[in-house]
JSON list of C-alpha atoms in Angstrom, two decimals:
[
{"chain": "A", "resi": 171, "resn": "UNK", "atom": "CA", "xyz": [-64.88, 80.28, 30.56]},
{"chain": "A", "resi": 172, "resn": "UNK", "atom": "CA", "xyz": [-61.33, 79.32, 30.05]},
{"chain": "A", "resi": 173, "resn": "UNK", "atom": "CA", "xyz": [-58.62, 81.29, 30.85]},
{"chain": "A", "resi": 174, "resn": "UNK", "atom": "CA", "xyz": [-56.55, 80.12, 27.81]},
{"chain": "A", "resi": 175, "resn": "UNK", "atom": "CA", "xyz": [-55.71, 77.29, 25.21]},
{"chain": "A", "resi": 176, "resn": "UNK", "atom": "CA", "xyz": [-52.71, 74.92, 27.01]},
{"chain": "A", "resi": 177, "resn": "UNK", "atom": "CA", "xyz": [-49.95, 73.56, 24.48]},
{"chain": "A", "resi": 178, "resn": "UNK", "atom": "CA", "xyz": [-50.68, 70.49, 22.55]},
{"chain": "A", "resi": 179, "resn": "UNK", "atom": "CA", "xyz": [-48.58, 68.95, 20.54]},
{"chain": "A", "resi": 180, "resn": "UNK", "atom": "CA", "xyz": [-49.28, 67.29, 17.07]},
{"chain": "A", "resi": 181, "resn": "UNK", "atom": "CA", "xyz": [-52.27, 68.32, 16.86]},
{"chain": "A", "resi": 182, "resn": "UNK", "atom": "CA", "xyz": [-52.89, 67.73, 13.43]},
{"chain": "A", "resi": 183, "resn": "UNK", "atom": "CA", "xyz": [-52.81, 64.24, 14.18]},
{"chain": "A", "resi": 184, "resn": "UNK", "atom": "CA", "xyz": [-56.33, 64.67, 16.14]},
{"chain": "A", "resi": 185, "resn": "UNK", "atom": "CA", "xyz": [-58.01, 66.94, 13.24]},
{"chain": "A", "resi": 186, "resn": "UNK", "atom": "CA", "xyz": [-56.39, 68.54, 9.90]},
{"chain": "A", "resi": 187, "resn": "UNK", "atom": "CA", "xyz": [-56.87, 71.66, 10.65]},
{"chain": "A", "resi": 188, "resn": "UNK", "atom": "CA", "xyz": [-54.67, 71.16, 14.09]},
{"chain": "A", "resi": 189, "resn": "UNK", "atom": "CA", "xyz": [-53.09, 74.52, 15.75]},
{"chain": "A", "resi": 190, "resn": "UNK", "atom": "CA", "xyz": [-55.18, 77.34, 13.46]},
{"chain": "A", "resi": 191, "resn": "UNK", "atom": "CA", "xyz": [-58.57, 75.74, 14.29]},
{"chain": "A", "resi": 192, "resn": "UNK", "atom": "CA", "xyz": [-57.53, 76.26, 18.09]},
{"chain": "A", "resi": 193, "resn": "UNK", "atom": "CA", "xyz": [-55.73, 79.70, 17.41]},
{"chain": "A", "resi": 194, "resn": "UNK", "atom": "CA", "xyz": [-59.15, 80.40, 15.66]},
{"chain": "A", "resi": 195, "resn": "UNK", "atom": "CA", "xyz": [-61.25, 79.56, 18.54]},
{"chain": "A", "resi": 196, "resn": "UNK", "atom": "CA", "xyz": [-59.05, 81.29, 21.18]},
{"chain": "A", "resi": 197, "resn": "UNK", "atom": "CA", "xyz": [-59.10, 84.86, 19.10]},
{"chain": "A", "resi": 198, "resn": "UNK", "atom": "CA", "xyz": [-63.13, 83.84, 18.63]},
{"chain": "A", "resi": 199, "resn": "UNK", "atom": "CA", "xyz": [-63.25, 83.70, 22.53]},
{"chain": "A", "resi": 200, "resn": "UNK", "atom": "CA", "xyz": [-60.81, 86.73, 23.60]},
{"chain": "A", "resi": 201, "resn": "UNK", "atom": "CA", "xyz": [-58.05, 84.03, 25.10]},
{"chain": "A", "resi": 202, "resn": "UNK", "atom": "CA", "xyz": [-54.68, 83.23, 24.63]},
{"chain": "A", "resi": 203, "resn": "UNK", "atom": "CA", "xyz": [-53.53, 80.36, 22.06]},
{"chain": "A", "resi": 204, "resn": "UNK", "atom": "CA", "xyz": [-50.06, 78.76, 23.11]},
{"chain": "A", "resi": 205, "resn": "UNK", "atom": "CA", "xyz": [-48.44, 76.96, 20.49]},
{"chain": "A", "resi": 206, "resn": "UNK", "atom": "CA", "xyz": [-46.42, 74.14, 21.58]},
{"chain": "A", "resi": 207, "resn": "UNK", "atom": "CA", "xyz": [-42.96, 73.40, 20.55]},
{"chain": "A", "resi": 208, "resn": "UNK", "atom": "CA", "xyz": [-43.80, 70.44, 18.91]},
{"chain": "A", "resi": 209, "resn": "UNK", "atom": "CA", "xyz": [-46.68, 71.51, 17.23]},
{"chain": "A", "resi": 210, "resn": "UNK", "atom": "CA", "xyz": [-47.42, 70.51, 13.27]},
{"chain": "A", "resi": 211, "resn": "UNK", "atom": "CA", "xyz": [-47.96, 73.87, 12.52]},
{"chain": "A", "resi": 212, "resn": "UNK", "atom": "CA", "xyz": [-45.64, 76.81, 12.17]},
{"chain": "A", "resi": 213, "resn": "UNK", "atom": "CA", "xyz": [-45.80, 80.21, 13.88]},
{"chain": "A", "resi": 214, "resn": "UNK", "atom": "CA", "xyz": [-46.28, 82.03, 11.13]},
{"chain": "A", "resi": 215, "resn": "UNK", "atom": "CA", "xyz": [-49.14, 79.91, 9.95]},
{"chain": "A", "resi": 216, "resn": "UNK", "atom": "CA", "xyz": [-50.63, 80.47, 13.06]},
{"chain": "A", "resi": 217, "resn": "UNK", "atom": "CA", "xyz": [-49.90, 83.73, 13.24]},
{"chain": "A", "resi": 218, "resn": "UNK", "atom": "CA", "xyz": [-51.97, 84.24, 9.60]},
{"chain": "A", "resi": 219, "resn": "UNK", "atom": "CA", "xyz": [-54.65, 81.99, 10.35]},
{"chain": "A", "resi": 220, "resn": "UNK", "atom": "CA", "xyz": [-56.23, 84.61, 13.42]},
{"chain": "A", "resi": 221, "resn": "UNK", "atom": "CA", "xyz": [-53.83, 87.67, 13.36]},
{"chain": "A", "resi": 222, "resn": "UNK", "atom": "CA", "xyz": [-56.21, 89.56, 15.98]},
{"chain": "A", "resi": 223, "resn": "UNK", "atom": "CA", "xyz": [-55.46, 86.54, 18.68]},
{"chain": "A", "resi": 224, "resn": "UNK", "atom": "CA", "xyz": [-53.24, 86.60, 21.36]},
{"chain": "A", "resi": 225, "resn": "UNK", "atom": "CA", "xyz": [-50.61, 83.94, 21.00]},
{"chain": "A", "resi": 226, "resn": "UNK", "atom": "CA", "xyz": [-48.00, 82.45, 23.36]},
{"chain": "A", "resi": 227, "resn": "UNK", "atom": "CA", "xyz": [-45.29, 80.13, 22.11]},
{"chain": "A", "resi": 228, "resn": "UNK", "atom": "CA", "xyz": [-44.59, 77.43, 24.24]},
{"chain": "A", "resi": 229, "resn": "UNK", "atom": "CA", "xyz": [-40.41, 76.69, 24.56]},
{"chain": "A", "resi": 230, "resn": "UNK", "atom": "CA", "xyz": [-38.48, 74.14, 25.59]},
{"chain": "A", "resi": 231, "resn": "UNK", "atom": "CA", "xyz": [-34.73, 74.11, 25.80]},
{"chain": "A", "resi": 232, "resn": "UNK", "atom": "CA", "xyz": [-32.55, 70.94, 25.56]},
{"chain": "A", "resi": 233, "resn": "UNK", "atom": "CA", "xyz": [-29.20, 71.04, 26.95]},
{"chain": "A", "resi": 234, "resn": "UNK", "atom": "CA", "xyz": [-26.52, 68.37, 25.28]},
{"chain": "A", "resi": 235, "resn": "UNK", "atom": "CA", "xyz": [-24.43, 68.09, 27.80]},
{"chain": "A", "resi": 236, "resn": "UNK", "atom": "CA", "xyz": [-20.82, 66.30, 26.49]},
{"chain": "A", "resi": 237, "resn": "UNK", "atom": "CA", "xyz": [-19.52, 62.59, 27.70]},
{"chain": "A", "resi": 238, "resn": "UNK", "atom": "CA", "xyz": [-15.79, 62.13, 28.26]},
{"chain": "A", "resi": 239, "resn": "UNK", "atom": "CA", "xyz": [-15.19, 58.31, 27.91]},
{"chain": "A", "resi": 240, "resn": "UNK", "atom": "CA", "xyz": [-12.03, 56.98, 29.25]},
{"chain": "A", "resi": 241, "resn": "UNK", "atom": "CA", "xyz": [-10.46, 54.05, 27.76]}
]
C-alpha cells in the first residue's frame, strides 16, 4: 500500500480532473495527498474536493538574489 501521494505538478494536463481526483483517492485510501507548488489546482479546491483527507502542501522557495554590474 502506499505510504502517500508524491507532488506532481500540472496535473491537469494528464486528466481534467488533475489534483482533486488524487486528493480523492488518497482520503479514499487513508494517505496523505501533497499538492505541489505548481499544481493547476488551488488549495482550497483541493481542500473542498475531499475535506476528510490529509493534505500536505508541497513548497518551494526562490531566492532573487541582486547583480551589481560595474561599468
Amino acid at each position: 500500500m502506499p505510504l502517500a501521494i508524491a507532488p506532481t505538478r500540472f496535473t491537469r494536463m494528464m486528466h481534467t480532473e488533475g489534483e482533486c481526483a488524487g486528493a480523492i483517492a488518497a482520503q479514499h485510501a487513508g494517505i496523505p495527498f501533497s499538492l505541489s507548488t505548481m499544481a493547476t489546482t488551488s488549495i482550497e479546491e483541493v481542500a473542498a474536493a475531499a475535506p476528510n483527507g490529509r493534505r500536505w502542501f508541497q513548497l518551494y522557495l526562490w531566492k532573487t538574489s541582486a547583480t551589481k554590474h560595474t561599468n
